[in-house]
PDB file of C-alpha atoms in Angstrom:
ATOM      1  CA  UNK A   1      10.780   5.896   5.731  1.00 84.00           C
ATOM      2  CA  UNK A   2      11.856   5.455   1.965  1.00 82.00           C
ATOM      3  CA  UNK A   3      11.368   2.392   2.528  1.00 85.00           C
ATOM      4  CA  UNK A   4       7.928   2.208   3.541  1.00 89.00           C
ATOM      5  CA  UNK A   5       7.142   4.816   0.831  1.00 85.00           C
ATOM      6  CA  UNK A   6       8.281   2.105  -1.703  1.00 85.00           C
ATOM      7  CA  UNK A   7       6.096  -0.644  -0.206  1.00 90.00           C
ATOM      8  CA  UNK A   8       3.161   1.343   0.313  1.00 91.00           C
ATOM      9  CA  UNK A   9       3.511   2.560  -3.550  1.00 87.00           C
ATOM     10  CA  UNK A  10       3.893  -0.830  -4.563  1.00 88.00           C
ATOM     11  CA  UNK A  11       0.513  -2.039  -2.548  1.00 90.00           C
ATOM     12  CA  UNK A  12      -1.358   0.818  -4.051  1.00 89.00           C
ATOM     13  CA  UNK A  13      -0.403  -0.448  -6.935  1.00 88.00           C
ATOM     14  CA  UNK A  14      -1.810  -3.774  -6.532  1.00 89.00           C
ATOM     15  CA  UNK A  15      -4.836  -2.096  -4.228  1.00 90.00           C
ATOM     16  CA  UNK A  16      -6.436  -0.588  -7.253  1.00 87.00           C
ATOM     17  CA  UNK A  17      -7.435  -4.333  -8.135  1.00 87.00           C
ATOM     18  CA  UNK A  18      -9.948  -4.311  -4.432  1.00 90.00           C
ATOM     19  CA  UNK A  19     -11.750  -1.028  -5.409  1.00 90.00           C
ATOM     20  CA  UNK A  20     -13.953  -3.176  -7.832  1.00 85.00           C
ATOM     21  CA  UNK A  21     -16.563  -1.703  -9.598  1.00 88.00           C
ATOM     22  CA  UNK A  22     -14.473   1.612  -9.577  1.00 89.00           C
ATOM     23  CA  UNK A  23     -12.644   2.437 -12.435  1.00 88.00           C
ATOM     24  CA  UNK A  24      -9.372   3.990 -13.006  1.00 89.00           C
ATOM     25  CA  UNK A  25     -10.662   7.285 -13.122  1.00 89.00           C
ATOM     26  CA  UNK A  26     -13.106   7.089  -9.761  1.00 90.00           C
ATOM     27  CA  UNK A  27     -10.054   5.768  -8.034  1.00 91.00           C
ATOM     28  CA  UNK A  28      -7.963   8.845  -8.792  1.00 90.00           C
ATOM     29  CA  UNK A  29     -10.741  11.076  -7.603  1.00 92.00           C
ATOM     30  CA  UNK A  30     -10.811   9.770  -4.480  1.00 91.00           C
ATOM     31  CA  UNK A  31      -7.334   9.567  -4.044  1.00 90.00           C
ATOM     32  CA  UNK A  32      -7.527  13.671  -4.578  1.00 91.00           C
ATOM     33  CA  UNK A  33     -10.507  14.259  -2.676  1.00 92.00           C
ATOM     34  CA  UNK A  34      -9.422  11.795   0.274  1.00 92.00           C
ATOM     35  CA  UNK A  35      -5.627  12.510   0.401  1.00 89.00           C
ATOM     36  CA  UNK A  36      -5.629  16.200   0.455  1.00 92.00           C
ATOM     37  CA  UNK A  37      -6.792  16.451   3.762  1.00 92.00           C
ATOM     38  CA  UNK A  38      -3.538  14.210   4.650  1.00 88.00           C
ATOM     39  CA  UNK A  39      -1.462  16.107   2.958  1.00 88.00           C
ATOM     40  CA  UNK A  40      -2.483  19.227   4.766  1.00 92.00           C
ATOM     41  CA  UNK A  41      -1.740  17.476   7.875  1.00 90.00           C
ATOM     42  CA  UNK A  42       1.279  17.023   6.621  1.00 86.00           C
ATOM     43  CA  UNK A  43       1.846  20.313   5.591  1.00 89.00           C
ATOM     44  CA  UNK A  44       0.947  21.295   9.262  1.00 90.00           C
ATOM     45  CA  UNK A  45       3.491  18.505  11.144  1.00 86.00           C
ATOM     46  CA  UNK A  46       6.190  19.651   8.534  1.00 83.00           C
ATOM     47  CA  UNK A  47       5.424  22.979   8.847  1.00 90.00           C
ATOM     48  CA  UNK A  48       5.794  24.111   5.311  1.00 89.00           C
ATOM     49  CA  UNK A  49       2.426  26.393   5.802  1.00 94.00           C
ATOM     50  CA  UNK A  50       4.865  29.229   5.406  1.00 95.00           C
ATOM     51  CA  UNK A  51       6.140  28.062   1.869  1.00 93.00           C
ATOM     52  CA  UNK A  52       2.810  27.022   1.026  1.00 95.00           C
ATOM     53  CA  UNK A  53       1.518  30.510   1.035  1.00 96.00           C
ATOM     54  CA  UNK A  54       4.291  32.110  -0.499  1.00 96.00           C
ATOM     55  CA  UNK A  55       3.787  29.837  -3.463  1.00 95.00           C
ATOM     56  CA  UNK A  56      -0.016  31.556  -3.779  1.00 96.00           C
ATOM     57  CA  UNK A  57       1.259  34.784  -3.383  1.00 96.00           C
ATOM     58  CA  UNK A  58       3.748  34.140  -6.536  1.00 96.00           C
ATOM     59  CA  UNK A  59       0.899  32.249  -8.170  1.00 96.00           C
ATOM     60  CA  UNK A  60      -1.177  35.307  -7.651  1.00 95.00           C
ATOM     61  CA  UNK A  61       1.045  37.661  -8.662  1.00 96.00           C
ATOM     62  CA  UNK A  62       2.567  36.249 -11.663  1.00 96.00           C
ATOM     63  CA  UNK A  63       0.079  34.629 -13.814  1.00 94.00           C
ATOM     64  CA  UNK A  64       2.953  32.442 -15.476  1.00 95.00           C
ATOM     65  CA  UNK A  65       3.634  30.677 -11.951  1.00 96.00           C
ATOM     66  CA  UNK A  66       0.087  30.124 -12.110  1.00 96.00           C
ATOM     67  CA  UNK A  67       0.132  28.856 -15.926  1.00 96.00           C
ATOM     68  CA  UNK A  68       3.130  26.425 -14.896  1.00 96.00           C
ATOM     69  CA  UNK A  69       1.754  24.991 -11.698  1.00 96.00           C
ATOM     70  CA  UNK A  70      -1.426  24.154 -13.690  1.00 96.00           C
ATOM     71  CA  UNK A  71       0.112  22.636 -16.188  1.00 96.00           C
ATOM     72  CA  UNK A  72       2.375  20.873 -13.385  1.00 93.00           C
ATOM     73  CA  UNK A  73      -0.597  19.658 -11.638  1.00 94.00           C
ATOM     74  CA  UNK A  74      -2.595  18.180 -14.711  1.00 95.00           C
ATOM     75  CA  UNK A  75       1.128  16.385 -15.671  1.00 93.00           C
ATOM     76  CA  UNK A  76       0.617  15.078 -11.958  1.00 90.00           C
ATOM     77  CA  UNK A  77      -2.698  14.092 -12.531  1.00 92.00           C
ATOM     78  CA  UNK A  78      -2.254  11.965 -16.135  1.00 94.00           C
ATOM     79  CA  UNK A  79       0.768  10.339 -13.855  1.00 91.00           C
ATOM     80  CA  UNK A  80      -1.577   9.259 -11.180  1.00 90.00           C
ATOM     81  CA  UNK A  81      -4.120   8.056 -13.364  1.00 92.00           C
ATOM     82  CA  UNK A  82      -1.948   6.189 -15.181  1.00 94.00           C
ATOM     83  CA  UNK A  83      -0.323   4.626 -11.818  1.00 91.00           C
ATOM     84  CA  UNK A  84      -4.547   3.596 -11.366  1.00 90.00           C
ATOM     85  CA  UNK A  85      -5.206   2.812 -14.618  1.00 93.00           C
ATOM     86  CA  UNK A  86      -2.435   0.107 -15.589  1.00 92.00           C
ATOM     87  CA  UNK A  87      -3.149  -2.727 -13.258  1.00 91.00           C
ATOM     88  CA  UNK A  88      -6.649  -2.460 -13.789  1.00 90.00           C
ATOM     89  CA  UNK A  89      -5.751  -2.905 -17.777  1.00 90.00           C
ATOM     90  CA  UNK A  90      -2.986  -5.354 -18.184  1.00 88.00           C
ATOM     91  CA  UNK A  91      -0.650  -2.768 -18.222  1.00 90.00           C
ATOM     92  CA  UNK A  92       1.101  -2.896 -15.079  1.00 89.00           C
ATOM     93  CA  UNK A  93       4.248  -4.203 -16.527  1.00 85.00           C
ATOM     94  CA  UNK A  94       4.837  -1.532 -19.070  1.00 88.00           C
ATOM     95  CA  UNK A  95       4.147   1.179 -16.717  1.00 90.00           C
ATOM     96  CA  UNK A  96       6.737  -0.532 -14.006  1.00 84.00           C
ATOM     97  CA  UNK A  97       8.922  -0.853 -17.208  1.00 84.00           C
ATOM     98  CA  UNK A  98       8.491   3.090 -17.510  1.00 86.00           C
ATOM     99  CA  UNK A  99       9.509   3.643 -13.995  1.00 84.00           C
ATOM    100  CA  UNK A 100      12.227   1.328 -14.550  1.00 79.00           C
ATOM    101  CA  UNK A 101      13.812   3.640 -16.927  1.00 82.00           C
ATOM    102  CA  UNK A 102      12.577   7.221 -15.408  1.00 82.00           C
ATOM    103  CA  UNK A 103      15.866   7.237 -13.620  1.00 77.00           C
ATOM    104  CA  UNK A 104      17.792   6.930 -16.215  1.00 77.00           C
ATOM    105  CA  UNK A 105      15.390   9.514 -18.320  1.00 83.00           C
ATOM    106  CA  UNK A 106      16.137  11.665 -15.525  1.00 79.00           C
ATOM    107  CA  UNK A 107      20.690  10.831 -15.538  1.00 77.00           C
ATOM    108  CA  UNK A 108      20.299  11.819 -19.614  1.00 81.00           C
ATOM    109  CA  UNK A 109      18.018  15.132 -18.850  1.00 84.00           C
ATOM    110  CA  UNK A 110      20.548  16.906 -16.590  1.00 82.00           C
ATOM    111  CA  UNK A 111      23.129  15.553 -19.266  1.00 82.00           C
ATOM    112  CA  UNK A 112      21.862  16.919 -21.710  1.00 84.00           C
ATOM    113  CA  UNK A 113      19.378  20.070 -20.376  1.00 85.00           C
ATOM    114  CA  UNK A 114      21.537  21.048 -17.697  1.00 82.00           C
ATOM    115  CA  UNK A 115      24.776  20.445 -18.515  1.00 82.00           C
ATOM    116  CA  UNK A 116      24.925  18.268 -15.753  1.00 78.00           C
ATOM    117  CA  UNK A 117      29.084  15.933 -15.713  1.00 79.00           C
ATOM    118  CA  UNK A 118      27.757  12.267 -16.235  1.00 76.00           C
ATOM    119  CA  UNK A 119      30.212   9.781 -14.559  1.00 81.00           C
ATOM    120  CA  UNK A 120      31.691   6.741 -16.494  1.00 86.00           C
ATOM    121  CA  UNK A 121      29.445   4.074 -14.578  1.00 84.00           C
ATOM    122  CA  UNK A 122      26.572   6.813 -15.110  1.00 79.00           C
ATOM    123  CA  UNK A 123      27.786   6.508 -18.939  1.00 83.00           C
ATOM    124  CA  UNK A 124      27.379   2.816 -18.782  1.00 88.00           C
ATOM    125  CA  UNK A 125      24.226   3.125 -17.522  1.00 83.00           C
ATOM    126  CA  UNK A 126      22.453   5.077 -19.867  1.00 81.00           C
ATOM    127  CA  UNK A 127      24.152   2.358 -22.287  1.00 86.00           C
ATOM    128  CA  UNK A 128      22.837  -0.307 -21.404  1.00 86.00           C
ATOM    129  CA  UNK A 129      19.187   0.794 -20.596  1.00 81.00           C
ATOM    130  CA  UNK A 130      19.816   1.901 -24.787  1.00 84.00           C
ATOM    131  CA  UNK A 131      20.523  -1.630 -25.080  1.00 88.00           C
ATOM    132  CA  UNK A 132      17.463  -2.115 -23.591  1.00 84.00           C
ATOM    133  CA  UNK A 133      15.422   0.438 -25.280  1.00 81.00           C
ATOM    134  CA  UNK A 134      16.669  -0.628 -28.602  1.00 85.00           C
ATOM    135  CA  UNK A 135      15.713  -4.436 -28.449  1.00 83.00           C
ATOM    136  CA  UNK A 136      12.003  -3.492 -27.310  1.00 78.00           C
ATOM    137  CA  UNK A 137      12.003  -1.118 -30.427  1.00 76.00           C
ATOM    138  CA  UNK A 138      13.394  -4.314 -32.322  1.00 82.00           C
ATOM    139  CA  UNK A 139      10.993  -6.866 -31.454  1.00 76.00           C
ATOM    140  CA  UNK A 140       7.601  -4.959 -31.057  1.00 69.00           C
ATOM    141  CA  UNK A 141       8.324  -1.754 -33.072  1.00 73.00           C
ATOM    142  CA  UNK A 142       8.378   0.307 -30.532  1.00 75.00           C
ATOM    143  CA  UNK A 143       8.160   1.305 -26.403  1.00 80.00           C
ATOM    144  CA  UNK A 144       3.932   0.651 -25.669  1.00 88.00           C
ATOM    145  CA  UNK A 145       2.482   4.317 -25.031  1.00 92.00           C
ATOM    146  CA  UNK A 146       2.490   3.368 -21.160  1.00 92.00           C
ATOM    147  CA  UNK A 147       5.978   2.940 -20.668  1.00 90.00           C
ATOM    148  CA  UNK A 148       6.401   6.066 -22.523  1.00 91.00           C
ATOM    149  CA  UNK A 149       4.480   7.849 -20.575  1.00 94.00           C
ATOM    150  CA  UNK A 150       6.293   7.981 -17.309  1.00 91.00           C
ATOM    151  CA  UNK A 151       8.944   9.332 -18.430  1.00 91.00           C
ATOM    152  CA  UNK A 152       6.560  12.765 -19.027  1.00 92.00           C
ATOM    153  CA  UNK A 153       7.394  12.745 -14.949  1.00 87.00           C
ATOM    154  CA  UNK A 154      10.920  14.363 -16.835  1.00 88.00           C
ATOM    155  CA  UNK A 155       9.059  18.122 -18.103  1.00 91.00           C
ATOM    156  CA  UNK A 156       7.132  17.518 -14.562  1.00 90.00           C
ATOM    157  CA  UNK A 157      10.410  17.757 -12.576  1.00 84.00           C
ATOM    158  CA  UNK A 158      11.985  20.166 -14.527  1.00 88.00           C
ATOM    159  CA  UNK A 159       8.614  22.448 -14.711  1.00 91.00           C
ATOM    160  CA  UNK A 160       9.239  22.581 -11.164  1.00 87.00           C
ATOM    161  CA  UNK A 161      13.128  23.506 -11.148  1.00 85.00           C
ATOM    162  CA  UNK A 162      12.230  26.065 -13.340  1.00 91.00           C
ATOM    163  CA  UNK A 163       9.275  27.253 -11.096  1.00 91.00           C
ATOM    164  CA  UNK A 164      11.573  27.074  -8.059  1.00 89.00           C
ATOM    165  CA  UNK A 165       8.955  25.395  -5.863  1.00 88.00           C
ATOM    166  CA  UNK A 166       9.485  22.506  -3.630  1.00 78.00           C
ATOM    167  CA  UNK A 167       7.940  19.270  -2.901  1.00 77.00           C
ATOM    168  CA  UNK A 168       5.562  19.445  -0.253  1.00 84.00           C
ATOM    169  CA  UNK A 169       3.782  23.134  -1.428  1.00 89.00           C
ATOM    170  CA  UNK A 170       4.027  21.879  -4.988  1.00 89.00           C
ATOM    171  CA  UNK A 171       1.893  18.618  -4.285  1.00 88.00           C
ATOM    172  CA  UNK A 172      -0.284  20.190  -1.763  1.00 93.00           C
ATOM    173  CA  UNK A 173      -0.932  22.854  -4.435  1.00 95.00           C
ATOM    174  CA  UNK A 174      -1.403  20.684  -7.222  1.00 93.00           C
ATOM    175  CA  UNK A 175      -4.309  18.629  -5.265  1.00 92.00           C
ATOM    176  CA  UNK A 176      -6.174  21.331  -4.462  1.00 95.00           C
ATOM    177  CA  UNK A 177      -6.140  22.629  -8.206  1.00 96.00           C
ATOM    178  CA  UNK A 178      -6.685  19.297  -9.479  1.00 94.00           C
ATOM    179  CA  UNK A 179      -9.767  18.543  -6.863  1.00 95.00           C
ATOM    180  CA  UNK A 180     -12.587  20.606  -8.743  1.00 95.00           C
ATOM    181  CA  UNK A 181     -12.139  17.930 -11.039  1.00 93.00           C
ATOM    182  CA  UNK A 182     -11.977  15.273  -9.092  1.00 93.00           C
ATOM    183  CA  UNK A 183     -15.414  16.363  -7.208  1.00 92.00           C
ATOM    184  CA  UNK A 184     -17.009  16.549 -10.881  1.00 91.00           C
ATOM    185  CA  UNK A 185     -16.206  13.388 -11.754  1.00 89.00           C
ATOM    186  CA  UNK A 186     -17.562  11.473  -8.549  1.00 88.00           C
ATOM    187  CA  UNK A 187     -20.716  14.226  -8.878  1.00 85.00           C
ATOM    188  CA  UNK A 188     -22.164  11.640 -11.705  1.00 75.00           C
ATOM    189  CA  UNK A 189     -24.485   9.947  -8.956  1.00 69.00           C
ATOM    190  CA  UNK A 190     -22.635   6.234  -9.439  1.00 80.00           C
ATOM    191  CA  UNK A 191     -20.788   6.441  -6.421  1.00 79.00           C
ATOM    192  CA  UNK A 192     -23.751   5.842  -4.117  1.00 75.00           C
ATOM    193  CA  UNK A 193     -25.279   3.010  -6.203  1.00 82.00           C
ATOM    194  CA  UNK A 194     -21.581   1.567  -5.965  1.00 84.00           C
ATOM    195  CA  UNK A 195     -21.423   2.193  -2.148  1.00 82.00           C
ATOM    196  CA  UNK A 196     -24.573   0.291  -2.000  1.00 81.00           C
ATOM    197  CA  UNK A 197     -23.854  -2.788  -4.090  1.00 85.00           C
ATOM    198  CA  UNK A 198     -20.316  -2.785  -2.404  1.00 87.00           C
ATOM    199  CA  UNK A 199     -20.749  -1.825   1.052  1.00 88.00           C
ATOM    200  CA  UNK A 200     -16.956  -2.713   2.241  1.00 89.00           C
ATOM    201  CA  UNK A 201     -16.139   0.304   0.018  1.00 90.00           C
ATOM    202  CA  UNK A 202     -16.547   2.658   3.096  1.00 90.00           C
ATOM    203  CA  UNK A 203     -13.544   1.243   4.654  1.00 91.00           C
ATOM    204  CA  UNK A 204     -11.562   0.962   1.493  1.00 92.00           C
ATOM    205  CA  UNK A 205     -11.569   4.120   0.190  1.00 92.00           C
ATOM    206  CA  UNK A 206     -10.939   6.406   3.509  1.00 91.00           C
ATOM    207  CA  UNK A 207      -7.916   3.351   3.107  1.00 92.00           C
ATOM    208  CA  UNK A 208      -6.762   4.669  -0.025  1.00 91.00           C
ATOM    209  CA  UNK A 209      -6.814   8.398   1.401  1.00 88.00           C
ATOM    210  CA  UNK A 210      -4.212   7.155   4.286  1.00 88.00           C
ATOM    211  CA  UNK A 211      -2.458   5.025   2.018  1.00 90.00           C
ATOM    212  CA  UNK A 212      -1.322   7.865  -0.149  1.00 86.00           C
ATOM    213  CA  UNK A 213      -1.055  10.096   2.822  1.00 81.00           C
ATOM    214  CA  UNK A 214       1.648   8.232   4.543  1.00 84.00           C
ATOM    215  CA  UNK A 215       3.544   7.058   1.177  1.00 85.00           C
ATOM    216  CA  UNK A 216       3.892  10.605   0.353  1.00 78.00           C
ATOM    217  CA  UNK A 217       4.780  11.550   4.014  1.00 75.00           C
ATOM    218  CA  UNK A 218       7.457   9.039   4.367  1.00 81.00           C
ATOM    219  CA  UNK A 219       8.587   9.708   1.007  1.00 76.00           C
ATOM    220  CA  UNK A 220       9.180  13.330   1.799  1.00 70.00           C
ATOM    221  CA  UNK A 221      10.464  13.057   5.071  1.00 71.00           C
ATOM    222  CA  UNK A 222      13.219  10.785   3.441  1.00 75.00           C
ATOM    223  CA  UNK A 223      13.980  12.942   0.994  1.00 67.00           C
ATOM    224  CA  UNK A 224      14.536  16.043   3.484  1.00 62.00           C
ATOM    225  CA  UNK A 225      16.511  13.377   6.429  1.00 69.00           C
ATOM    226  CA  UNK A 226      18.497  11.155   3.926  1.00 66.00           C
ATOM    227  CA  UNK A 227      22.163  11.959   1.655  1.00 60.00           C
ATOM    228  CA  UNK A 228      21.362  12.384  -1.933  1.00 51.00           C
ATOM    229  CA  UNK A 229      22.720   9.492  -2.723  1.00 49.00           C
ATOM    230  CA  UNK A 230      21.643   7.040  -0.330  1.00 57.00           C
ATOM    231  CA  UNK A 231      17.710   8.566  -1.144  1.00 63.00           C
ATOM    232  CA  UNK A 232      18.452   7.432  -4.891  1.00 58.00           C
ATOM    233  CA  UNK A 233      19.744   4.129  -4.535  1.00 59.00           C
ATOM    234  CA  UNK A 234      16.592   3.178  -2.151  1.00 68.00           C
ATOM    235  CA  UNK A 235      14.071   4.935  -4.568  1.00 65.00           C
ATOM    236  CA  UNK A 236      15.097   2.221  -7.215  1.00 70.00           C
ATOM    237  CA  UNK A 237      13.099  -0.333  -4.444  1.00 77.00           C
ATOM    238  CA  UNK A 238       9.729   1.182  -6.414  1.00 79.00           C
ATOM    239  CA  UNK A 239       9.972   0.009  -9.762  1.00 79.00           C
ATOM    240  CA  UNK A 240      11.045  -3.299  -8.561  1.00 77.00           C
ATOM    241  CA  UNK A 241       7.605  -3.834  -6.532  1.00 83.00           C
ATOM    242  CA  UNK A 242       5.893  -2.431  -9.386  1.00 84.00           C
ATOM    243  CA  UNK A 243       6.999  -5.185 -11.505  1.00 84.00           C
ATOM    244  CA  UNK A 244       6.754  -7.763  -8.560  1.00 85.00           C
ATOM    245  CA  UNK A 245       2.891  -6.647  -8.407  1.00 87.00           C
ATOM    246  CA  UNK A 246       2.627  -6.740 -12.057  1.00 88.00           C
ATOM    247  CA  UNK A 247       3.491 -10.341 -11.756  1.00 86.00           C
ATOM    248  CA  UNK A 248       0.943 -11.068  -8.651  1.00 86.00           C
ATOM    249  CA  UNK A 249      -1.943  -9.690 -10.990  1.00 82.00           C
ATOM    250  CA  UNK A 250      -1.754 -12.475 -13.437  1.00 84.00           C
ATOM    251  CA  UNK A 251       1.128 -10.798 -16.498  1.00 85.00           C
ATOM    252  CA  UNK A 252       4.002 -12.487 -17.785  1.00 84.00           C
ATOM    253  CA  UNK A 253       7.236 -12.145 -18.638  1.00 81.00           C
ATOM    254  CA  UNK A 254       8.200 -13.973 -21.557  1.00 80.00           C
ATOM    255  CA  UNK A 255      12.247 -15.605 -21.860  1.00 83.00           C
ATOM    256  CA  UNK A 256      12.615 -12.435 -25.439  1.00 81.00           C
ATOM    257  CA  UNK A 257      11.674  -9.796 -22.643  1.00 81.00           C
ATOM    258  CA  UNK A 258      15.039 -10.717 -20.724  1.00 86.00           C
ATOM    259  CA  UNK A 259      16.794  -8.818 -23.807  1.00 86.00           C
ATOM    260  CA  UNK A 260      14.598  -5.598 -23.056  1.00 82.00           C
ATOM    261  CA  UNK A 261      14.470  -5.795 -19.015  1.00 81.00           C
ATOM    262  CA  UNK A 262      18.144  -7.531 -17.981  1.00 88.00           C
ATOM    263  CA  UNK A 263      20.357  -4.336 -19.725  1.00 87.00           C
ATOM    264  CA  UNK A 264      17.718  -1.912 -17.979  1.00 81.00           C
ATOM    265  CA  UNK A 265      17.944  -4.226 -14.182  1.00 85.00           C
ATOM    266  CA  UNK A 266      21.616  -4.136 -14.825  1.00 88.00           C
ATOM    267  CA  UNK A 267      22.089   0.177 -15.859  1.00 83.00           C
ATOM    268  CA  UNK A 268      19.932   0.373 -12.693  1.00 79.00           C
ATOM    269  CA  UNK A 269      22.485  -1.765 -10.521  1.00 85.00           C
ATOM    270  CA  UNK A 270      25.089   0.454 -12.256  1.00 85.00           C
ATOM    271  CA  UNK A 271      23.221   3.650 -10.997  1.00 78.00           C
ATOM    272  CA  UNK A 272      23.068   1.887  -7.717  1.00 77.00           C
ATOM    273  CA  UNK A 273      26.577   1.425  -7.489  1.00 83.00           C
ATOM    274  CA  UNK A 274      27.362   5.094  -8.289  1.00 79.00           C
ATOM    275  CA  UNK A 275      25.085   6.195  -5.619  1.00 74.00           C
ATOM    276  CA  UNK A 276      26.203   4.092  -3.131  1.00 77.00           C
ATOM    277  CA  UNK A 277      29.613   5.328  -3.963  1.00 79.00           C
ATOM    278  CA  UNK A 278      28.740   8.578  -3.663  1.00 73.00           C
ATOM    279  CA  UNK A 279      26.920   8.538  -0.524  1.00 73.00           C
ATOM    280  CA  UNK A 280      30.006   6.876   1.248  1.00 77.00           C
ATOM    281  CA  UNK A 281      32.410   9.652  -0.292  1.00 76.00           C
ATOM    282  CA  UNK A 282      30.349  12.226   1.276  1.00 69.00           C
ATOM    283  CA  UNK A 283      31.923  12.216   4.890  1.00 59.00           C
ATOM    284  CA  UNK A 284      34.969  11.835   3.439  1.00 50.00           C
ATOM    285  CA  UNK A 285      34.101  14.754   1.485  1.00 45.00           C
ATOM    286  CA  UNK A 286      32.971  16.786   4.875  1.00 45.00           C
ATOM    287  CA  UNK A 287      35.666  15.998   6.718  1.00 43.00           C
TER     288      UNK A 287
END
């Protein structure tokens, strides 16, 4: 299932490129107005109605969980449309660089937020994605905008530690807030002009509703079925397609941007290791 979550990330990635004449923007929309009602099958199979509506109840009872899951869903939202935007704009291999170093975003925000021991090879890591970090900063002045930000997917996580609210209510909540605006934006009258001039459109977009459906299903279903550990080292399998894709869509990777990508590929197989190691310590652990 984690898996398939990667792949089918990775094609919508790429699948953004068949939605022609939609922009980035109409392409997010629909992925809100089309995947909710996935998601809420979801929320039905996993049968997190329960947490669902005791999220509400907070939310209407404490207008700050309501101030944070707003803000949480419009940091969802810029994430998504960025995810839409890039390979539509030449960007798709700065924004797979981005999720390329989210992990280890993530390693030096529990270091340093939550106090959170950092092993040696975890060390290492965060070394040589620095490495990394500090040759793109070298040769082009700085990280492009893009790649930067991803790694506002950081506040996003840790607005929702702080809100104590878990995945599945937490997404299913921030669609619903986020699809007023979604709605508005497809209410401009294009759509059906576009449906018209692009008839295959009917069977792409209900596409792009099922695609996100059963990424984020399998996703989340890994997340609750797999060790820690194991889940991490397989969610690295994303960024990798990303930049695969990023490829397939016509970018390249010039021989000077093996000084900012190999350190990062190679703090990422050093992150890999750690969780591997971890993940076969655990029965040890249990036992």
């Amino acid at each position: 299932m984690s898996i398939t979550a990667s792949v089918l990330f990775g094609a919508l990635y790429y699948y953004a490129l068949l939605l022609h004449p939609l922009d980035a923007m109409q392409i997010l929309a629909w992925r809100m107005v089309l995947g909710l009602p996935v998601i809420t099958l979801l929320v039905y199979l996993l049968r997190a109605g329960p947490a669902v509506a005791a999220l509400w109840q907070r939310m209407r009872r404490q207008p700050g969980v309501l101030v944070g899951m707003l803000l949480s869903a419009s940091l969802l939202g810029l994430q998504m449309g960025l995810f839409m935007w890039a390979p539509l704009h030449g960007q798709a291999m700065n924004v797979s660089l981005g999720y390329f170093l989210l992990p280890l975003s993530l390693v030096l925000t529990g270091r340093l937020a939550y106090r959170e021991v950092t092993s040696p090879l975890q060390q290492l890591a965060v070394l040589l994605a620095a490495i990394g970090v500090a040759h793109a900063l070298w040769r082009s002045g700085g990280l492009h905008w893009s790649t930067l930000l991803v790694q506002l997917y950081v506040p996003y996580f840790m607005l929702h530690r702080r809100l104590r609210v878990s995945g599945l209510p937490a997404i299913w909540t921030e669609t619903l807030l986020l699809l007023p605006l979604a709605i508005w934006w497809l209410a401009d009258g294009q759509i059906l002009q576009q449906l018209a001039t692009r008839p295959l459109l009917w069977l792409l977009l209900p596409l792009l509703g099922i695609l996100s459906g059963v990424a984020l299903g399998s996703y989340l279903m890994a997340s609750q079925r797999l060790p820690l550990g194991l889940f991490g080292l397989l969610g690295y399998l994303e960024p990798a397609l990303l930049f695969v894709v990023s490829l397939l869509v016509g970018e390249r990777m010039l021989a000077s941007d093996l000084w900012t990508y190999g350190p990062i590929w190679l703090a990422l197989l050093v992150l890999g290791l750690e969780g591997l190691r971890r993940w076969r310590a655990q029965p040890a652990a249990a036992g």
